[in-house]
PDB file of C-alpha atoms in Angstrom:
ATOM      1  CA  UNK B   1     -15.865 -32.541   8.075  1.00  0.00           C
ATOM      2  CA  UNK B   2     -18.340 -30.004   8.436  1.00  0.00           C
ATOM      3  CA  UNK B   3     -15.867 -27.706  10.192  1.00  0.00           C
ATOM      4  CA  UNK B   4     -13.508 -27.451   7.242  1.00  0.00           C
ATOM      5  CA  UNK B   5     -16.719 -26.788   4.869  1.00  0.00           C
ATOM      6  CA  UNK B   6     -17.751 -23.881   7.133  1.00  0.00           C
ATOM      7  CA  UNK B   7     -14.196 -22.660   7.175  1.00  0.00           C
ATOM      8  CA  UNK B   8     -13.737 -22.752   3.337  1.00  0.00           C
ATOM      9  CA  UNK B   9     -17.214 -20.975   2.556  1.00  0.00           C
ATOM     10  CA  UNK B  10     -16.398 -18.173   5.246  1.00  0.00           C
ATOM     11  CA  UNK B  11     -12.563 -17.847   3.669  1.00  0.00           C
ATOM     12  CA  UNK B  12     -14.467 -17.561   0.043  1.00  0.00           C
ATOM     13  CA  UNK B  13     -16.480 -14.848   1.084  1.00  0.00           C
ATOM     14  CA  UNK B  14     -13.549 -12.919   2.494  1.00  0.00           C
ATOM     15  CA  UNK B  15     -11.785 -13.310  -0.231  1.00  0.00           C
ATOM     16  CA  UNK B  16     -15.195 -12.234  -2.634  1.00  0.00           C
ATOM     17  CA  UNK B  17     -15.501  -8.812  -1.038  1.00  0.00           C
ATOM     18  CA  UNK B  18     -11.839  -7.771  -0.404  1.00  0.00           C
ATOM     19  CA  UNK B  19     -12.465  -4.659  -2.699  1.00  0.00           C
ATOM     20  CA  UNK B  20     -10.070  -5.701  -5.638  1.00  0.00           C
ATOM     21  CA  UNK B  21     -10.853  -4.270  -8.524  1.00  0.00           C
ATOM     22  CA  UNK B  22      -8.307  -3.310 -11.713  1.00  0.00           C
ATOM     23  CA  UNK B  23      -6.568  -0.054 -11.771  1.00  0.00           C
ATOM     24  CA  UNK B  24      -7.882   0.742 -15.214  1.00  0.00           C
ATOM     25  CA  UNK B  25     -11.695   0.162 -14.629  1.00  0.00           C
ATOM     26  CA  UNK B  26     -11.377   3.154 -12.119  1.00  0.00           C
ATOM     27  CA  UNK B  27      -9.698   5.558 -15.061  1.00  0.00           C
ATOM     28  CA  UNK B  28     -12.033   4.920 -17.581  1.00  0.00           C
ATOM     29  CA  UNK B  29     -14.200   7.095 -15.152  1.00  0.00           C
ATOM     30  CA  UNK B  30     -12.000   9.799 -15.517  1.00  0.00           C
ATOM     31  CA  UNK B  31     -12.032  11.891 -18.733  1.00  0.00           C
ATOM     32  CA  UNK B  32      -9.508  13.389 -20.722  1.00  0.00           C
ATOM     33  CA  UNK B  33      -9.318  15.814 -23.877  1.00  0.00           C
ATOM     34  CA  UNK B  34      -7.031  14.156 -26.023  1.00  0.00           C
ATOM     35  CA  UNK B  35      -6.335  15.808 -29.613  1.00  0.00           C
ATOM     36  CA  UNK B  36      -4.043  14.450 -32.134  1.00  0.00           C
ATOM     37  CA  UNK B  37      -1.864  16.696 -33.821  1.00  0.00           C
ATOM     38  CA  UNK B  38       0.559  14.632 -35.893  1.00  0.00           C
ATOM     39  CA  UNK B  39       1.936  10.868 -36.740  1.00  0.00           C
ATOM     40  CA  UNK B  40       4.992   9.182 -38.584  1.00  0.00           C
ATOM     41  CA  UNK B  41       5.775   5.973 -39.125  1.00  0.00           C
ATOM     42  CA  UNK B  42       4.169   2.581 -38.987  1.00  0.00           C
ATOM     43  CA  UNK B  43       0.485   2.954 -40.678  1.00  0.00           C
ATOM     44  CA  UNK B  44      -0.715  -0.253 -39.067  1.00  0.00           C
ATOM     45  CA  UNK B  45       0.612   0.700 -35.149  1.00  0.00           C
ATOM     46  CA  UNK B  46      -0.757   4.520 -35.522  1.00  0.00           C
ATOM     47  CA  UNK B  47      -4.100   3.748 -36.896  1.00  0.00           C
ATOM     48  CA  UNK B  48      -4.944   1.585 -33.777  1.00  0.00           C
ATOM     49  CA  UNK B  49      -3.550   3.793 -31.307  1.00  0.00           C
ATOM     50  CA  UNK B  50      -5.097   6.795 -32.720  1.00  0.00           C
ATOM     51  CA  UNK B  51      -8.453   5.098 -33.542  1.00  0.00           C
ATOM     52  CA  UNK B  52      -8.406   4.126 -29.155  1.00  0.00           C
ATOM     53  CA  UNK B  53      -7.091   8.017 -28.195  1.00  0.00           C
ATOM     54  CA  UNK B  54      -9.950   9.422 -30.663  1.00  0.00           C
ATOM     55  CA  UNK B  55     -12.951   8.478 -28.108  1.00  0.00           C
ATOM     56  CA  UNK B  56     -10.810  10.651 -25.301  1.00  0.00           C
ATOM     57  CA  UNK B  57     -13.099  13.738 -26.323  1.00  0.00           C
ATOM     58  CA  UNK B  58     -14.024  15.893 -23.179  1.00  0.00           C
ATOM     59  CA  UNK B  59     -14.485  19.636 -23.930  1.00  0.00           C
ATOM     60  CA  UNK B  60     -14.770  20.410 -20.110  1.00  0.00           C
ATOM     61  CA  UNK B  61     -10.937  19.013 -19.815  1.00  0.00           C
ATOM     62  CA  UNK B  62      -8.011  20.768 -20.736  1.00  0.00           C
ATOM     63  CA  UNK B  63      -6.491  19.700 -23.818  1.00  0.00           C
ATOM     64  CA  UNK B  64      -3.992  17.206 -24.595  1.00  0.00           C
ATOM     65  CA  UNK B  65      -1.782  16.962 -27.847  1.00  0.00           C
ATOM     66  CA  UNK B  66       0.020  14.092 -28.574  1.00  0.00           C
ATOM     67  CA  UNK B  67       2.125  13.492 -31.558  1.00  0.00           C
ATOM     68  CA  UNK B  68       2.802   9.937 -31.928  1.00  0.00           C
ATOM     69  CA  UNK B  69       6.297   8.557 -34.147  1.00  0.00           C
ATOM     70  CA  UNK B  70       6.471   4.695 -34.571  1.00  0.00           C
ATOM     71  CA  UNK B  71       8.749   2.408 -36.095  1.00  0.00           C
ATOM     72  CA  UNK B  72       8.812  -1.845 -36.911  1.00  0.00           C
ATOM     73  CA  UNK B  73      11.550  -3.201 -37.402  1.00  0.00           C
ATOM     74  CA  UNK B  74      11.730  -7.041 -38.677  1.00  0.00           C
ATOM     75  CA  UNK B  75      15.453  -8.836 -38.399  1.00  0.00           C
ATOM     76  CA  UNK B  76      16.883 -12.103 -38.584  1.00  0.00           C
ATOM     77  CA  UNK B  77      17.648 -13.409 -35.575  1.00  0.00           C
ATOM     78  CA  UNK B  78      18.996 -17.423 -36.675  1.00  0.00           C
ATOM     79  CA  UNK B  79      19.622 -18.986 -39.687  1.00  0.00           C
ATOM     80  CA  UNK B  80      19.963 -22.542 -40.857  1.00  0.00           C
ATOM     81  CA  UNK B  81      23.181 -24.046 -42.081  1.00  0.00           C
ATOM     82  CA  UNK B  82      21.889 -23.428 -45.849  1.00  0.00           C
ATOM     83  CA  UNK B  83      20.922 -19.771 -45.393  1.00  0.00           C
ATOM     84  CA  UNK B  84      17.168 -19.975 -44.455  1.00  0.00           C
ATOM     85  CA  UNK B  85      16.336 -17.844 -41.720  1.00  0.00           C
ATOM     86  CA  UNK B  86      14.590 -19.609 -38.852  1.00  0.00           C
ATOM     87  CA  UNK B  87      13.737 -17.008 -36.344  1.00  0.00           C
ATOM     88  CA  UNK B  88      13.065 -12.858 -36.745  1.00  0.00           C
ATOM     89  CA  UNK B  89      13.432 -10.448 -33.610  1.00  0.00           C
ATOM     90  CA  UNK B  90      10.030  -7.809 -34.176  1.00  0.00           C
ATOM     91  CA  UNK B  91      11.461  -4.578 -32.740  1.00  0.00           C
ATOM     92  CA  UNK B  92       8.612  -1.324 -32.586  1.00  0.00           C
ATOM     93  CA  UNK B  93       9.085   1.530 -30.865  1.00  0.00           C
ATOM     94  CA  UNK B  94       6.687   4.143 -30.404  1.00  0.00           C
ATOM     95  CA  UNK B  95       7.140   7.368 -29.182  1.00  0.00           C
ATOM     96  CA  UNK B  96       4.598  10.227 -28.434  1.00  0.00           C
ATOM     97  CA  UNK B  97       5.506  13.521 -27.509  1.00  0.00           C
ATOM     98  CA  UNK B  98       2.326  15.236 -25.048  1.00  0.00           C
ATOM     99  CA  UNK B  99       1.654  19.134 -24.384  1.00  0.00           C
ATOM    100  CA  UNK B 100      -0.407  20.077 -22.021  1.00  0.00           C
ATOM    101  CA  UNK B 101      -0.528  23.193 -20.002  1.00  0.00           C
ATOM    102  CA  UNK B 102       2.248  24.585 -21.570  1.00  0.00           C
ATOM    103  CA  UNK B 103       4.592  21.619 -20.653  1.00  0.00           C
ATOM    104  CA  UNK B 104       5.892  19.191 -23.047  1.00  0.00           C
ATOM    105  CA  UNK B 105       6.796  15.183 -22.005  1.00  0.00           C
ATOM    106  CA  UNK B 106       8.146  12.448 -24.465  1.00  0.00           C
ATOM    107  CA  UNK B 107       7.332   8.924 -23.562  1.00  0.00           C
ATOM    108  CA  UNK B 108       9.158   6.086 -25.538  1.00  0.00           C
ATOM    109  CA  UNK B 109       8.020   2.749 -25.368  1.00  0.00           C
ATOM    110  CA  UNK B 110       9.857  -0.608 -26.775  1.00  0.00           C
ATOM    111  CA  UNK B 111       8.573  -3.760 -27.368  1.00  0.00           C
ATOM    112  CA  UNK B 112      10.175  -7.228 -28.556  1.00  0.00           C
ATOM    113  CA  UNK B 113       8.959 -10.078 -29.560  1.00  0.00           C
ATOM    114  CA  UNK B 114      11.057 -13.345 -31.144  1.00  0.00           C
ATOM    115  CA  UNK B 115       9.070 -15.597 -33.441  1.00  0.00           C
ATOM    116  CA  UNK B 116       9.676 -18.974 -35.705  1.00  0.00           C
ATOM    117  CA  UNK B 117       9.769 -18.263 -39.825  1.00  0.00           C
ATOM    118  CA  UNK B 118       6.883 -19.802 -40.781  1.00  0.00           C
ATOM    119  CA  UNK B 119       6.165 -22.103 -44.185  1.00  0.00           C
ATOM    120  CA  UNK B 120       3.667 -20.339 -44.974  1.00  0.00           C
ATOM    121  CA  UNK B 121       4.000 -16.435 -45.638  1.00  0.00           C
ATOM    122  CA  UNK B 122       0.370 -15.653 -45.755  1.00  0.00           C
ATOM    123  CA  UNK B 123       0.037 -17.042 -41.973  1.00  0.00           C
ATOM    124  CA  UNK B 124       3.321 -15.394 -41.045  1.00  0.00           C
ATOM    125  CA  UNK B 125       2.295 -12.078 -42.269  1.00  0.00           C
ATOM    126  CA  UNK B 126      -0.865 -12.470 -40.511  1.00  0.00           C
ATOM    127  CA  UNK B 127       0.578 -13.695 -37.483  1.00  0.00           C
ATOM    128  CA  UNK B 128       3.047 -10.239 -38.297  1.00  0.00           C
ATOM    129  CA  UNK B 129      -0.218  -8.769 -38.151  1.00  0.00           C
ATOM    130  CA  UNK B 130      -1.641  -9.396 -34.781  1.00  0.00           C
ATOM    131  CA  UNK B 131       1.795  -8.538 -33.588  1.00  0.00           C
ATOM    132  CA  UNK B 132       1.696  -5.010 -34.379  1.00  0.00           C
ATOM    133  CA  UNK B 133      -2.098  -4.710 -33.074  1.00  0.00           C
ATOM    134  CA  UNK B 134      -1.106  -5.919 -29.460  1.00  0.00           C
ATOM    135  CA  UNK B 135       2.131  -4.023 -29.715  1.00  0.00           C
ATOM    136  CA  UNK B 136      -0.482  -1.008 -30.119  1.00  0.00           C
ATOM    137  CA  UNK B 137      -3.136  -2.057 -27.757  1.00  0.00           C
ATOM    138  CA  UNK B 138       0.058  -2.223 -25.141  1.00  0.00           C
ATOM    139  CA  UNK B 139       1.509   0.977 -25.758  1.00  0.00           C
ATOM    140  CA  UNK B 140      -1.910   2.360 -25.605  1.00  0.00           C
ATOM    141  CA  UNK B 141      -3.185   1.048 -22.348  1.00  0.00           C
ATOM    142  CA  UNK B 142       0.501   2.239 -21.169  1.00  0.00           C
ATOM    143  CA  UNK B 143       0.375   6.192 -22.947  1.00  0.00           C
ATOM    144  CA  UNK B 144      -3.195   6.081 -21.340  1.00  0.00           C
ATOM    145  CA  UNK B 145      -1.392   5.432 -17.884  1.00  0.00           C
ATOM    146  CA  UNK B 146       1.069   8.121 -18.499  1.00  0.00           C
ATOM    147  CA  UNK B 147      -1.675  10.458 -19.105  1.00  0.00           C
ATOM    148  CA  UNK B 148      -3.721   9.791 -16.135  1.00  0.00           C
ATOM    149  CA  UNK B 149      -0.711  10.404 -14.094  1.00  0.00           C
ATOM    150  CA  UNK B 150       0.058  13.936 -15.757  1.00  0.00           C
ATOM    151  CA  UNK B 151      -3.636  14.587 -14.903  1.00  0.00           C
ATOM    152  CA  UNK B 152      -3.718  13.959 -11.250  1.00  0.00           C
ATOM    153  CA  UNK B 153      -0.590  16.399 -10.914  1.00  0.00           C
TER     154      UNK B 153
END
């Protein structure tokens, strides 16, 4: 009995200090001069993304431009035998085109999501709502990861 309660304490402290630790947490160390020199498209997607790029300020950096271009796209996906739709397909794409160092790279990102109509439109368009600010947060964190890769090259 004791055995096994010595054995799981010393497996819990290998596992404690096995160095894990999230691959963003080590890029936030690393900074980046991120300007933004034009956007189209969804109001509610761009002001998120740019609102996250705008603390990316580091004079000592090189500069970055990114032009971002995003677009929603709500469709019915089901409808009931008398004509009410039941489910919508949420399409956005966002695209951002980066120069740096005299280069230029286009990233496109896609995400879908499938949801229920909802009784109520004030909690659908809400629900709608929180949608498109994860859709940004994601396409942020994953822009951000395309960066960070440009930047070690």
């Amino acid at each position: 009995m004791i055995k096994n309660i010595f054995l799981k304490i010393i497996f819990i402290f290998l596992l404690a200090s096995c160095g894990y630790s999230p691959m963003l947490s080590t890029m936030d160390n690393k900074k980046l001069n991120i300007e933004i020199i034009g956007y189209e498209g969804d109001r509610e997607i761009n002001q998120v993304i740019i609102s996250k790029l705008k603390i990316h300020k580091n004079e000592n950096q090189e500069l970055i431009k990114i032009s971002i271009n995003s677009a929603y796209n709500k469709k019915d996906l089901s409808k009931s035998l008398t004509g009410k739709v039941e489910d919508y397909k949420i399409e956005a794409t966002t695209s951002f085109i980066v120069n740096w160092n005299k280069n230029e790279k286009n990233f496109n990102f896609t995400e879908e999501y499938t949801i229920k109509n909802f009784d109520d439109d004030f909690e659908e368009r809400n629900y709608e709502k929180k949608i498109r600010r994860n859709i940004a947060n994601i396409n942020y964190q994953k822009i951000m990861l395309q960066l960070y890769k440009l930047n070690d090259l």
